[in-house]
């Protein structure tokens, strides 16, 4: 094989689309095809991610690729960790300066629209159309990462959301674990809050990413979304109104508790003092939330599929199912609510 550029290297070696990275949206920066040509040996790749938990996974995968029979490359990953918003800001600013952009970057789905404006994505990111061509029909979704018909990122963790709940508190307060609908759970939650001051869910009132994530989980379950398959904005929908109305009424009744940071100190306090005994969260919340924030509550938390909804929207509600790595169950046909959370 003759010498190839870093841009071509990323395509040919499977570093993009080959399972190396697993952040909310994986993309390769391709604004420049410069850099020293590589035909074998050590390859340094700069990887930016918001999640420290991914560093271990990426490192292990890089070693596996390096040690694979017939492997010609010794992958050396150099990680930069920061909040996803900060990573994109830095990528854009350094891209404008013409230096210092990463080879691969993980971008949370709620942040990705920042690179869809003003030609940013087309200038800084590598389009992946030829890379994903053999498996294009098998990809779960590509619309959120498509700009002018070209794909610039891959969904690397389609984690679904479930209802986490305190089994001991549910039994203590006579709450059935198999409540069928959100409306029923909201009524139970309102009565519980009036009696004990506890809540069965949360609504974020803090930063935009947290607000977006909490809203998006319920919106996707209802069959709504931000964009359709053509990349057109569809947020102005009956489903969006239903979800916002449900959340507002939930906070007013005490069924839902409002927290400025659902991943930080306010959430930890609500969990520790028993004010929050159920919450909708994606699969990573077990490790990054419960095990980190309230290790003393080990064995008390359970998870189940999300309740259905009686709301009359344009699309049928869909529930997440337990049992998978993301712990979701779904109705048929399944279209699980996808999370894009920000582990801290």
PDB file of N, CA, C and O in Angstrom, residues 276-327:
ATOM      1  N   UNK A 276     -36.841  12.037  45.589  1.00  0.00           N
ATOM      2  CA  UNK A 276     -36.996  11.523  44.231  1.00  0.00           C
ATOM      3  C   UNK A 276     -36.858  10.006  44.278  1.00  0.00           C
ATOM      4  O   UNK A 276     -35.771   9.475  44.519  1.00  0.00           O
ATOM      5  N   UNK A 277     -37.975   9.299  44.036  1.00  0.00           N
ATOM      6  CA  UNK A 277     -37.950   7.840  44.166  1.00  0.00           C
ATOM      7  C   UNK A 277     -38.250   7.146  42.845  1.00  0.00           C
ATOM      8  O   UNK A 277     -38.433   5.926  42.809  1.00  0.00           O
ATOM      9  N   UNK A 278     -38.283   7.902  41.764  1.00  0.00           N
ATOM     10  CA  UNK A 278     -38.427   7.329  40.421  1.00  0.00           C
ATOM     11  C   UNK A 278     -37.993   8.393  39.425  1.00  0.00           C
ATOM     12  O   UNK A 278     -38.117   9.592  39.691  1.00  0.00           O
ATOM     13  N   UNK A 279     -37.475   7.953  38.292  1.00  0.00           N
ATOM     14  CA  UNK A 279     -37.045   8.926  37.284  1.00  0.00           C
ATOM     15  C   UNK A 279     -36.847   8.241  35.947  1.00  0.00           C
ATOM     16  O   UNK A 279     -36.501   7.058  35.885  1.00  0.00           O
ATOM     17  N   UNK A 280     -37.068   8.976  34.874  1.00  0.00           N
ATOM     18  CA  UNK A 280     -36.814   8.478  33.526  1.00  0.00           C
ATOM     19  C   UNK A 280     -35.380   8.829  33.148  1.00  0.00           C
ATOM     20  O   UNK A 280     -35.009   9.999  33.154  1.00  0.00           O
ATOM     21  N   UNK A 281     -34.606   7.822  32.841  1.00  0.00           N
ATOM     22  CA  UNK A 281     -33.211   8.039  32.472  1.00  0.00           C
ATOM     23  C   UNK A 281     -32.757   6.930  31.524  1.00  0.00           C
ATOM     24  O   UNK A 281     -33.338   5.844  31.516  1.00  0.00           O
ATOM     25  N   UNK A 282     -31.684   7.184  30.765  1.00  0.00           N
ATOM     26  CA  UNK A 282     -31.122   6.162  29.883  1.00  0.00           C
ATOM     27  C   UNK A 282     -30.256   5.166  30.634  1.00  0.00           C
ATOM     28  O   UNK A 282     -30.035   5.289  31.836  1.00  0.00           O
ATOM     29  N   UNK A 283     -29.740   4.181  29.899  1.00  0.00           N
ATOM     30  CA  UNK A 283     -29.045   3.069  30.529  1.00  0.00           C
ATOM     31  C   UNK A 283     -27.812   3.474  31.330  1.00  0.00           C
ATOM     32  O   UNK A 283     -27.502   2.874  32.349  1.00  0.00           O
ATOM     33  N   UNK A 284     -27.088   4.500  30.879  1.00  0.00           N
ATOM     34  CA  UNK A 284     -25.857   4.865  31.573  1.00  0.00           C
ATOM     35  C   UNK A 284     -26.107   5.446  32.962  1.00  0.00           C
ATOM     36  O   UNK A 284     -25.200   5.565  33.785  1.00  0.00           O
ATOM     37  N   UNK A 285     -27.372   5.797  33.259  1.00  0.00           N
ATOM     38  CA  UNK A 285     -27.671   6.424  34.540  1.00  0.00           C
ATOM     39  C   UNK A 285     -27.408   5.477  35.713  1.00  0.00           C
ATOM     40  O   UNK A 285     -27.103   5.930  36.823  1.00  0.00           O
ATOM     41  N   UNK A 286     -27.502   4.188  35.480  1.00  0.00           N
ATOM     42  CA  UNK A 286     -27.240   3.233  36.545  1.00  0.00           C
ATOM     43  C   UNK A 286     -25.825   3.405  37.095  1.00  0.00           C
ATOM     44  O   UNK A 286     -25.601   3.425  38.311  1.00  0.00           O
ATOM     45  N   UNK A 287     -24.864   3.563  36.176  1.00  0.00           N
ATOM     46  CA  UNK A 287     -23.461   3.702  36.596  1.00  0.00           C
ATOM     47  C   UNK A 287     -23.122   5.141  36.953  1.00  0.00           C
ATOM     48  O   UNK A 287     -22.585   5.429  38.027  1.00  0.00           O
ATOM     49  N   UNK A 288     -23.450   6.073  36.039  1.00  0.00           N
ATOM     50  CA  UNK A 288     -23.042   7.463  36.228  1.00  0.00           C
ATOM     51  C   UNK A 288     -23.925   8.209  37.219  1.00  0.00           C
ATOM     52  O   UNK A 288     -23.522   9.249  37.747  1.00  0.00           O
ATOM     53  N   UNK A 289     -25.123   7.700  37.462  1.00  0.00           N
ATOM     54  CA  UNK A 289     -26.025   8.348  38.390  1.00  0.00           C
ATOM     55  C   UNK A 289     -26.128   7.622  39.711  1.00  0.00           C
ATOM     56  O   UNK A 289     -25.536   8.015  40.717  1.00  0.00           O
ATOM     57  N   UNK A 290     -26.852   6.514  39.708  1.00  0.00           N
ATOM     58  CA  UNK A 290     -27.176   5.837  40.957  1.00  0.00           C
ATOM     59  C   UNK A 290     -25.952   5.285  41.669  1.00  0.00           C
ATOM     60  O   UNK A 290     -25.779   5.493  42.875  1.00  0.00           O
ATOM     61  N   UNK A 291     -25.086   4.564  40.959  1.00  0.00           N
ATOM     62  CA  UNK A 291     -23.922   3.984  41.611  1.00  0.00           C
ATOM     63  C   UNK A 291     -22.938   5.048  42.082  1.00  0.00           C
ATOM     64  O   UNK A 291     -22.221   4.847  43.065  1.00  0.00           O
ATOM     65  N   UNK A 292     -22.908   6.172  41.374  1.00  0.00           N
ATOM     66  CA  UNK A 292     -21.988   7.249  41.747  1.00  0.00           C
ATOM     67  C   UNK A 292     -22.562   8.135  42.845  1.00  0.00           C
ATOM     68  O   UNK A 292     -21.862   8.513  43.784  1.00  0.00           O
ATOM     69  N   UNK A 293     -23.851   8.483  42.732  1.00  0.00           N
ATOM     70  CA  UNK A 293     -24.455   9.448  43.644  1.00  0.00           C
ATOM     71  C   UNK A 293     -24.908   8.809  44.959  1.00  0.00           C
ATOM     72  O   UNK A 293     -24.734   9.372  46.029  1.00  0.00           O
ATOM     73  N   UNK A 294     -25.549   7.638  44.855  1.00  0.00           N
ATOM     74  CA  UNK A 294     -26.144   7.030  46.050  1.00  0.00           C
ATOM     75  C   UNK A 294     -25.752   5.558  46.169  1.00  0.00           C
ATOM     76  O   UNK A 294     -26.608   4.669  46.127  1.00  0.00           O
ATOM     77  N   UNK A 295     -24.467   5.279  46.343  1.00  0.00           N
ATOM     78  CA  UNK A 295     -24.037   3.882  46.471  1.00  0.00           C
ATOM     79  C   UNK A 295     -24.677   3.180  47.657  1.00  0.00           C
ATOM     80  O   UNK A 295     -24.817   1.952  47.663  1.00  0.00           O
ATOM     81  N   UNK A 296     -25.067   3.961  48.666  1.00  0.00           N
ATOM     82  CA  UNK A 296     -25.702   3.370  49.841  1.00  0.00           C
ATOM     83  C   UNK A 296     -27.098   2.819  49.543  1.00  0.00           C
ATOM     84  O   UNK A 296     -27.668   2.053  50.331  1.00  0.00           O
ATOM     85  N   UNK A 297     -27.653   3.186  48.381  1.00  0.00           N
ATOM     86  CA  UNK A 297     -28.979   2.691  47.995  1.00  0.00           C
ATOM     87  C   UNK A 297     -28.889   1.482  47.055  1.00  0.00           C
ATOM     88  O   UNK A 297     -29.866   1.100  46.417  1.00  0.00           O
ATOM     89  N   UNK A 298     -27.722   0.876  46.982  1.00  0.00           N
ATOM     90  CA  UNK A 298     -27.531  -0.295  46.139  1.00  0.00           C
ATOM     91  C   UNK A 298     -28.533  -1.382  46.496  1.00  0.00           C
ATOM     92  O   UNK A 298     -28.749  -1.680  47.672  1.00  0.00           O
ATOM     93  N   UNK A 299     -29.148  -1.974  45.485  1.00  0.00           N
ATOM     94  CA  UNK A 299     -30.120  -3.038  45.686  1.00  0.00           C
ATOM     95  C   UNK A 299     -31.541  -2.558  45.863  1.00  0.00           C
ATOM     96  O   UNK A 299     -32.479  -3.368  45.856  1.00  0.00           O
ATOM     97  N   UNK A 300     -31.736  -1.249  46.015  1.00  0.00           N
ATOM     98  CA  UNK A 300     -33.074  -0.709  46.220  1.00  0.00           C
ATOM     99  C   UNK A 300     -33.735  -0.245  44.931  1.00  0.00           C
ATOM    100  O   UNK A 300     -34.956  -0.085  44.877  1.00  0.00           O
ATOM    101  N   UNK A 301     -32.927  -0.003  43.898  1.00  0.00           N
ATOM    102  CA  UNK A 301     -33.465   0.517  42.650  1.00  0.00           C
ATOM    103  C   UNK A 301     -33.744  -0.602  41.646  1.00  0.00           C
ATOM    104  O   UNK A 301     -33.004  -1.570  41.561  1.00  0.00           O
ATOM    105  N   UNK A 302     -34.832  -0.454  40.934  1.00  0.00           N
ATOM    106  CA  UNK A 302     -35.203  -1.366  39.861  1.00  0.00           C
ATOM    107  C   UNK A 302     -35.508  -0.537  38.616  1.00  0.00           C
ATOM    108  O   UNK A 302     -35.602   0.687  38.671  1.00  0.00           O
ATOM    109  N   UNK A 303     -35.660  -1.203  37.481  1.00  0.00           N
ATOM    110  CA  UNK A 303     -36.037  -0.499  36.264  1.00  0.00           C
ATOM    111  C   UNK A 303     -37.117  -1.279  35.528  1.00  0.00           C
ATOM    112  O   UNK A 303     -37.207  -2.498  35.642  1.00  0.00           O
ATOM    113  N   UNK A 304     -37.924  -0.561  34.800  1.00  0.00           N
ATOM    114  CA  UNK A 304     -39.007  -1.158  34.034  1.00  0.00           C
ATOM    115  C   UNK A 304     -39.201  -0.350  32.761  1.00  0.00           C
ATOM    116  O   UNK A 304     -38.631   0.731  32.590  1.00  0.00           O
ATOM    117  N   UNK A 305     -40.043  -0.883  31.846  1.00  0.00           N
ATOM    118  CA  UNK A 305     -40.339  -0.133  30.633  1.00  0.00           C
ATOM    119  C   UNK A 305     -41.142   1.116  30.965  1.00  0.00           C
ATOM    120  O   UNK A 305     -41.828   1.195  31.988  1.00  0.00           O
ATOM    121  N   UNK A 306     -41.054   2.106  30.090  1.00  0.00           N
ATOM    122  CA  UNK A 306     -41.811   3.331  30.304  1.00  0.00           C
ATOM    123  C   UNK A 306     -43.306   3.067  30.162  1.00  0.00           C
ATOM    124  O   UNK A 306     -43.720   2.274  29.321  1.00  0.00           O
ATOM    125  N   UNK A 307     -44.121   3.735  30.968  1.00  0.00           N
ATOM    126  CA  UNK A 307     -45.566   3.610  30.789  1.00  0.00           C
ATOM    127  C   UNK A 307     -45.974   4.122  29.414  1.00  0.00           C
ATOM    128  O   UNK A 307     -45.261   4.922  28.798  1.00  0.00           O
ATOM    129  N   UNK A 308     -47.115   3.674  28.946  1.00  0.00           N
ATOM    130  CA  UNK A 308     -47.653   4.184  27.685  1.00  0.00           C
ATOM    131  C   UNK A 308     -48.362   5.507  27.959  1.00  0.00           C
ATOM    132  O   UNK A 308     -48.353   6.014  29.083  1.00  0.00           O
ATOM    133  N   UNK A 309     -48.973   6.095  26.949  1.00  0.00           N
ATOM    134  CA  UNK A 309     -49.660   7.373  27.105  1.00  0.00           C
ATOM    135  C   UNK A 309     -51.035   7.324  26.470  1.00  0.00           C
ATOM    136  O   UNK A 309     -51.225   6.710  25.415  1.00  0.00           O
ATOM    137  N   UNK A 310     -51.998   7.958  27.118  1.00  0.00           N
ATOM    138  CA  UNK A 310     -53.349   8.041  26.562  1.00  0.00           C
ATOM    139  C   UNK A 310     -53.523   9.274  25.687  1.00  0.00           C
ATOM    140  O   UNK A 310     -54.552   9.462  25.062  1.00  0.00           O
ATOM    141  N   UNK A 311     -52.497  10.127  25.663  1.00  0.00           N
ATOM    142  CA  UNK A 311     -52.600  11.384  24.922  1.00  0.00           C
ATOM    143  C   UNK A 311     -52.887  11.125  23.454  1.00  0.00           C
ATOM    144  O   UNK A 311     -52.356  10.194  22.850  1.00  0.00           O
ATOM    145  N   UNK A 312     -53.719  11.949  22.851  1.00  0.00           N
ATOM    146  CA  UNK A 312     -54.137  11.766  21.452  1.00  0.00           C
ATOM    147  C   UNK A 312     -53.257  12.571  20.526  1.00  0.00           C
ATOM    148  O   UNK A 312     -53.594  13.655  20.079  1.00  0.00           O
ATOM    149  N   UNK A 313     -52.076  12.061  20.208  1.00  0.00           N
ATOM    150  CA  UNK A 313     -51.182  12.728  19.285  1.00  0.00           C
ATOM    151  C   UNK A 313     -51.308  12.141  17.896  1.00  0.00           C
ATOM    152  O   UNK A 313     -52.177  11.331  17.600  1.00  0.00           O
ATOM    153  N   UNK A 314     -50.437  12.549  17.004  1.00  0.00           N
ATOM    154  CA  UNK A 314     -50.498  12.056  15.632  1.00  0.00           C
ATOM    155  C   UNK A 314     -49.818  10.711  15.479  1.00  0.00           C
ATOM    156  O   UNK A 314     -49.984  10.041  14.470  1.00  0.00           O
ATOM    157  N   UNK A 315     -49.028  10.295  16.474  1.00  0.00           N
ATOM    158  CA  UNK A 315     -48.335   9.022  16.405  1.00  0.00           C
ATOM    159  C   UNK A 315     -48.617   8.225  17.661  1.00  0.00           C
ATOM    160  O   UNK A 315     -48.812   8.786  18.739  1.00  0.00           O
ATOM    161  N   UNK A 316     -48.651   6.890  17.572  1.00  0.00           N
ATOM    162  CA  UNK A 316     -48.903   6.069  18.757  1.00  0.00           C
ATOM    163  C   UNK A 316     -47.732   6.125  19.710  1.00  0.00           C
ATOM    164  O   UNK A 316     -46.590   6.257  19.285  1.00  0.00           O
ATOM    165  N   UNK A 317     -48.000   6.056  21.031  1.00  0.00           N
ATOM    166  CA  UNK A 317     -46.904   6.055  21.989  1.00  0.00           C
ATOM    167  C   UNK A 317     -46.110   4.773  21.889  1.00  0.00           C
ATOM    168  O   UNK A 317     -46.614   3.737  21.509  1.00  0.00           O
ATOM    169  N   UNK A 318     -44.839   4.851  22.263  1.00  0.00           N
ATOM    170  CA  UNK A 318     -43.980   3.689  22.227  1.00  0.00           C
ATOM    171  C   UNK A 318     -43.260   3.567  23.560  1.00  0.00           C
ATOM    172  O   UNK A 318     -42.753   4.538  24.077  1.00  0.00           O
ATOM    173  N   UNK A 319     -43.190   2.378  24.066  1.00  0.00           N
ATOM    174  CA  UNK A 319     -42.553   2.159  25.358  1.00  0.00           C
ATOM    175  C   UNK A 319     -41.196   1.526  25.187  1.00  0.00           C
ATOM    176  O   UNK A 319     -40.964   0.791  24.242  1.00  0.00           O
ATOM    177  N   UNK A 320     -40.309   1.793  26.121  1.00  0.00           N
ATOM    178  CA  UNK A 320     -38.994   1.165  26.100  1.00  0.00           C
ATOM    179  C   UNK A 320     -39.059  -0.143  26.858  1.00  0.00           C
ATOM    180  O   UNK A 320     -39.807  -0.297  27.790  1.00  0.00           O
ATOM    181  N   UNK A 321     -38.251  -1.101  26.458  1.00  0.00           N
ATOM    182  CA  UNK A 321     -38.359  -2.420  27.047  1.00  0.00           C
ATOM    183  C   UNK A 321     -37.156  -2.817  27.858  1.00  0.00           C
ATOM    184  O   UNK A 321     -36.046  -2.479  27.536  1.00  0.00           O
ATOM    185  N   UNK A 322     -37.380  -3.581  28.949  1.00  0.00           N
ATOM    186  CA  UNK A 322     -36.254  -4.021  29.751  1.00  0.00           C
ATOM    187  C   UNK A 322     -35.552  -5.201  29.122  1.00  0.00           C
ATOM    188  O   UNK A 322     -36.097  -5.866  28.270  1.00  0.00           O
ATOM    189  N   UNK A 323     -34.370  -5.474  29.577  1.00  0.00           N
ATOM    190  CA  UNK A 323     -33.691  -6.678  29.137  1.00  0.00           C
ATOM    191  C   UNK A 323     -32.488  -6.412  28.274  1.00  0.00           C
ATOM    192  O   UNK A 323     -31.549  -7.184  28.267  1.00  0.00           O
ATOM    193  N   UNK A 324     -32.490  -5.325  27.513  1.00  0.00           N
ATOM    194  CA  UNK A 324     -31.355  -5.034  26.650  1.00  0.00           C
ATOM    195  C   UNK A 324     -30.297  -4.309  27.463  1.00  0.00           C
ATOM    196  O   UNK A 324     -30.535  -3.924  28.591  1.00  0.00           O
ATOM    197  N   UNK A 325     -29.106  -4.101  26.882  1.00  0.00           N
ATOM    198  CA  UNK A 325     -28.086  -3.350  27.613  1.00  0.00           C
ATOM    199  C   UNK A 325     -28.579  -1.975  28.011  1.00  0.00           C
ATOM    200  O   UNK A 325     -28.102  -1.397  28.962  1.00  0.00           O
ATOM    201  N   UNK A 326     -29.518  -1.425  27.244  1.00  0.00           N
ATOM    202  CA  UNK A 326     -30.075  -0.128  27.589  1.00  0.00           C
ATOM    203  C   UNK A 326     -31.327  -0.297  28.434  1.00  0.00           C
ATOM    204  O   UNK A 326     -31.971   0.667  28.784  1.00  0.00           O
ATOM    205  N   UNK A 327     -31.721  -1.511  28.702  1.00  0.00           N
ATOM    206  CA  UNK A 327     -32.851  -1.821  29.550  1.00  0.00           C
ATOM    207  C   UNK A 327     -34.142  -1.247  29.022  1.00  0.00           C
ATOM    208  O   UNK A 327     -34.785  -0.452  29.679  1.00  0.00           O
TER     209      UNK A 327
END
